[in-house]
CSV table of C-alpha atoms in Angstrom, one decimal:
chain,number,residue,atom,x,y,z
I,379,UNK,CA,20.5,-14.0,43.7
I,380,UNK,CA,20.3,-17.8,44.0
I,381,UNK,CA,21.0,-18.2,47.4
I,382,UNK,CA,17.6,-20.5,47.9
I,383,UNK,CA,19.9,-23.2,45.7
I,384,UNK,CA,22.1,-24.0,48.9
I,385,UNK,CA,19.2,-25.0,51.0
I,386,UNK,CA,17.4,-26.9,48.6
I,387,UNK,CA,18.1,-30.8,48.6
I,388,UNK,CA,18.4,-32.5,44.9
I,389,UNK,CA,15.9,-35.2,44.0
I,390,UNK,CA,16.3,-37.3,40.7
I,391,UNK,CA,14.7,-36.0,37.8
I,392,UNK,CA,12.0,-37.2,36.8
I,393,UNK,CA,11.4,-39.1,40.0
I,394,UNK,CA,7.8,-38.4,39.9
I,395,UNK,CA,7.5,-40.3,37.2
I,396,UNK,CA,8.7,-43.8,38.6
I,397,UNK,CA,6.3,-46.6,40.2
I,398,UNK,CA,7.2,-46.8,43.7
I,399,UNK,CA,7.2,-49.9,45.6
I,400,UNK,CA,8.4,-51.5,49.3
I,401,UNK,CA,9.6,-54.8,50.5
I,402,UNK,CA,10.4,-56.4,53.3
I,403,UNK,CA,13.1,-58.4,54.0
I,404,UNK,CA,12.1,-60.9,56.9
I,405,UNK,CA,14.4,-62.4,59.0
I,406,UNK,CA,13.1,-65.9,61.3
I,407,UNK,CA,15.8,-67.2,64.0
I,408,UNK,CA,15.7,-70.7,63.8
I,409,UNK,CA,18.3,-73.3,66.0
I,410,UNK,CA,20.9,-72.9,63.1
I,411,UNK,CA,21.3,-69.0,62.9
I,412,UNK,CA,19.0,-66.5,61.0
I,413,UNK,CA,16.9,-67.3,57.9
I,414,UNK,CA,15.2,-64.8,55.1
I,415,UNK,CA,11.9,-65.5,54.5
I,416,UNK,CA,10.7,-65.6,50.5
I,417,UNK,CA,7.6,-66.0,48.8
I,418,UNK,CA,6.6,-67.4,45.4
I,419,UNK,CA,4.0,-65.7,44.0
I,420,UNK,CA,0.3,-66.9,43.2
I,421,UNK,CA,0.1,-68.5,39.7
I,422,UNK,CA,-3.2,-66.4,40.1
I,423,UNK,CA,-1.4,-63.2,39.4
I,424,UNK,CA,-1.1,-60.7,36.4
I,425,UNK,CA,1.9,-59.7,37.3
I,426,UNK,CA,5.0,-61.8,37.6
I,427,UNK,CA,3.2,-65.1,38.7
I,428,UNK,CA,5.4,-68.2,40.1
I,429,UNK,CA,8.5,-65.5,40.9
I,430,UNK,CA,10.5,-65.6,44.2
I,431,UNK,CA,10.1,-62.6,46.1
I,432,UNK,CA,10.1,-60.8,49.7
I,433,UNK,CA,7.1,-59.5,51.0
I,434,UNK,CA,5.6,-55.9,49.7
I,435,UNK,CA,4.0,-54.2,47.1
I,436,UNK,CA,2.8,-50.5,45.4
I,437,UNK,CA,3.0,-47.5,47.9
I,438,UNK,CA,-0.3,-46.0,47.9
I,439,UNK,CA,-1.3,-42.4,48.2
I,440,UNK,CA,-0.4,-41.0,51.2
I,441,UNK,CA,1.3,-43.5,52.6
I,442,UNK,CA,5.3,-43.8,53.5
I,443,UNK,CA,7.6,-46.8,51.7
I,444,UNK,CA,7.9,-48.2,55.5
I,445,UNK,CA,4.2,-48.5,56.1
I,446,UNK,CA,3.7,-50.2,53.2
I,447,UNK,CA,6.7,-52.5,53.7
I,448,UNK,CA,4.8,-53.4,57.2
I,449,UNK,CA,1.0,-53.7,55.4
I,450,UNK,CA,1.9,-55.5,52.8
I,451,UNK,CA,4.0,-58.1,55.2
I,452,UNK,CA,1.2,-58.0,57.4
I,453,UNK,CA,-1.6,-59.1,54.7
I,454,UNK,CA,0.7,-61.3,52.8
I,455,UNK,CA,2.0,-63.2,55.5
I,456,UNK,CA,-1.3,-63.2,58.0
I,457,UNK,CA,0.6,-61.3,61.2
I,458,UNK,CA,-0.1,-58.8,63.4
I,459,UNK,CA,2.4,-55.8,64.9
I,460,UNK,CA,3.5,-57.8,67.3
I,461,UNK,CA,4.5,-60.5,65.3
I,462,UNK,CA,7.0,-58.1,63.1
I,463,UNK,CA,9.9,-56.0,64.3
I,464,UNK,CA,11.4,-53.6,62.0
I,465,UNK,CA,14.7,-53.0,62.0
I,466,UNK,CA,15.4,-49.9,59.3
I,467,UNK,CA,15.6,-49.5,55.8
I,468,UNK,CA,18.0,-50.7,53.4
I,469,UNK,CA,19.8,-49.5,50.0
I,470,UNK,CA,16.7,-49.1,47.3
I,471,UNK,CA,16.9,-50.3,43.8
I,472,UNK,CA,16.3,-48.6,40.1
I,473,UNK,CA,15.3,-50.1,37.3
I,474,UNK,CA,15.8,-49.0,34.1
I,475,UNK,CA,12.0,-49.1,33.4
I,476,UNK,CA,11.7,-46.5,36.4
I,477,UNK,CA,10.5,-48.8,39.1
I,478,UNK,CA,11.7,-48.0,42.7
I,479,UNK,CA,12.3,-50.9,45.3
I,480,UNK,CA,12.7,-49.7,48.5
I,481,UNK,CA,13.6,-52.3,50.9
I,482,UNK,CA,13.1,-52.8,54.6
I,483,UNK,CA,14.8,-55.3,57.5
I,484,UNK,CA,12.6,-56.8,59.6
I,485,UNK,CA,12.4,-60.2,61.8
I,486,UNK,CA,8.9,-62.3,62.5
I,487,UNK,CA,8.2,-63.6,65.8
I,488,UNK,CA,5.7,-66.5,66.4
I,489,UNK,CA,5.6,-67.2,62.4
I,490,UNK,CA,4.2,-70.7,61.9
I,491,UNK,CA,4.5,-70.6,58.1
I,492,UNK,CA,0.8,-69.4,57.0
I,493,UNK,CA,0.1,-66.7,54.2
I,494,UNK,CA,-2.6,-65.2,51.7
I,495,UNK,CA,-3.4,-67.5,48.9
I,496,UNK,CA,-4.8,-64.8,47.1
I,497,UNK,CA,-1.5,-63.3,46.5
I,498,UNK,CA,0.9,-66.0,47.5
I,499,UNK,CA,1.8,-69.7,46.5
I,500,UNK,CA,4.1,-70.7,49.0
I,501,UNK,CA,7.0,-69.8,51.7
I,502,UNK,CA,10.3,-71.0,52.1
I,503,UNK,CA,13.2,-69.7,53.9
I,504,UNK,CA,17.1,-69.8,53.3
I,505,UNK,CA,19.8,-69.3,55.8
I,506,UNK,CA,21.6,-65.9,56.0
I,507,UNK,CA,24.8,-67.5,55.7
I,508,UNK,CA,24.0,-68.7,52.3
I,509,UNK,CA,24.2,-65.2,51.3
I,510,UNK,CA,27.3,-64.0,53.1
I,511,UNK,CA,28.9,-67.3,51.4
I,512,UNK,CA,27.5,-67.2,47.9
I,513,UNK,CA,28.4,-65.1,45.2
I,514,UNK,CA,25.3,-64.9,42.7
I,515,UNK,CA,25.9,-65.7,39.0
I,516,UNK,CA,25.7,-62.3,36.6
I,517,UNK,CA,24.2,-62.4,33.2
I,518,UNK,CA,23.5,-59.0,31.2
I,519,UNK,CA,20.7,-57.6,28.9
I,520,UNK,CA,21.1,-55.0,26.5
I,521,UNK,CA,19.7,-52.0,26.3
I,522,UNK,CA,19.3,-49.7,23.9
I,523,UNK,CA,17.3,-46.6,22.8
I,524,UNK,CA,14.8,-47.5,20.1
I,525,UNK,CA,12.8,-44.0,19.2
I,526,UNK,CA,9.1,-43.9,18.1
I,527,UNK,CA,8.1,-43.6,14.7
I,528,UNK,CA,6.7,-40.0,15.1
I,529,UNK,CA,10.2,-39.1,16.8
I,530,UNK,CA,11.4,-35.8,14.9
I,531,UNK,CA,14.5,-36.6,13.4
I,532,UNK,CA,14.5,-34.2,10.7
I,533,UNK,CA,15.3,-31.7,14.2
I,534,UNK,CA,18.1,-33.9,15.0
I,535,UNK,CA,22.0,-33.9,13.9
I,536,UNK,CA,22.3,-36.9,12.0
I,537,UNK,CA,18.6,-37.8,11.6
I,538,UNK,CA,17.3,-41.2,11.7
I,539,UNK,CA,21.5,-42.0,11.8
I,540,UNK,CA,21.8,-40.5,15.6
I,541,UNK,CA,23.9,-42.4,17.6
I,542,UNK,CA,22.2,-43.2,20.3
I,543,UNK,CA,24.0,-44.3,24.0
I,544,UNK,CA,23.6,-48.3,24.3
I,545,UNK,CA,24.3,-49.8,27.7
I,546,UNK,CA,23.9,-53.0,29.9
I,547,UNK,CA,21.8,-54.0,32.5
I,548,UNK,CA,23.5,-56.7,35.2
I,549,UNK,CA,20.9,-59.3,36.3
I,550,UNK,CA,21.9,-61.8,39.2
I,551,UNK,CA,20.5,-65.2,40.5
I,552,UNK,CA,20.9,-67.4,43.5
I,553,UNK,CA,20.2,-70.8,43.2
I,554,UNK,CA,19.7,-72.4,46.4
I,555,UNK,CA,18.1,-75.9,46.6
I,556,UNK,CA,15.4,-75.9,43.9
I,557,UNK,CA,14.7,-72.1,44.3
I,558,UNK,CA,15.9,-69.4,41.7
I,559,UNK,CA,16.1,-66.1,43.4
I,560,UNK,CA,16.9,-63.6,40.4
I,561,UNK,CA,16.4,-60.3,39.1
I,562,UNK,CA,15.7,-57.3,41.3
I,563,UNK,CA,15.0,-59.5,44.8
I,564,UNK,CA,18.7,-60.9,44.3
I,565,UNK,CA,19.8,-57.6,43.4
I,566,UNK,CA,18.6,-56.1,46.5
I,567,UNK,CA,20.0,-59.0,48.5
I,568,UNK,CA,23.1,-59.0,46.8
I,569,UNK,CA,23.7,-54.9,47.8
I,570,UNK,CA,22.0,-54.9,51.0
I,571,UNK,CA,23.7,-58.6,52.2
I,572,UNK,CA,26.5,-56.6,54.1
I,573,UNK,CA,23.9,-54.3,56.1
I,574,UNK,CA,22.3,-57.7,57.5
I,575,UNK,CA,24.4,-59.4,60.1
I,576,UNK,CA,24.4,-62.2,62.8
């Protein structure tokens, strides 16, 4: 009778819901070993202006999270295909406000350090090894459930009095020179750091 369950692959529920986005994580060789590539956002942006990130943005319709790891790259960093080898994809990230990072290795060829203004502030690079030598520091948030006013409680065992599941959200950050790398781009380094390799 429910024979069509053994064939069907799981997805997360309510995974329709979250905001999907792609990264990429660029690698430069340089005389000392490899280097990531990061960006600090435009002071110009609405959303999260001044931060330290890797390249990417929002998957648009119809598109896969690996084509837009390679657009946004492309746009943000002023390259063509052949000035961006992709490598695969990485472990993805969560966030408890539903927002999916999905991360891609990659390394740029022929970069001489130029980029969008409209999106981006400036570029910097760290070496690899910093990474594969330094643990990040952890600080936590707390999170809780806090339900709307029009929430029926009255439908509830123990009403307004529930008691609701609290938890705790890790957040990491590198500090390397005069750069704070935190928050979901150190998470994604932090998880995926083993994956990238001299």
């Amino acid at each position: 009778m429910f024979e069509y369950l053994k064939q069907r692959i799981p997805k997360r529920i309510e995974e329709e819901k979250e905001r999907v986005s792609a990264v990429m994580i660029p690698l430069i060789k340089k005389q000392d070993g490899y280097h990531i590539l990061f960006e600090v956002r435009s002071s110009k942006l609405r959303h999260q202006p001044g931060e330290i990130c890797f390249p990417g943005g929002k998957r648009e319709h119809g598109e896969s999270t690996m084509e837009t790891a390679i657009r946004e790259t492309k746009e943000e960093l002023l390259i063509n295909d052949c000035d961006l080898k992709l490598y695969g994809a990485l472990d993805y990230f969560l966030s408890p406000a539903k927002a999916r990072i999905e991360p891609f290795l990659g390394e740029l060829f022929h970069y001489n350090g130029q980029y969008s203004t409209d999106e981006v502030d400036s570029v910097f690079t760290v070496p690899l090894s910093f990474f594969q030598e330094t643990k990040p520091s952890f600080y936590y948030n707390d999170i809780s459930i806090s339900p709307r006013e029009d929430f029926p409680f009255e439908e509830i065992p123990g009403g307004k009095n529930y008691p609701w599941a609290k938890g705790s959200y890790e957040v990491c950050f590198y500090r390397y020179d005069k750069h704070i790398i935190w928050g979901m781009t150190a998470k994604l380094l932090l998880n995926n750091i083993q994956y990238i390799r001299n």
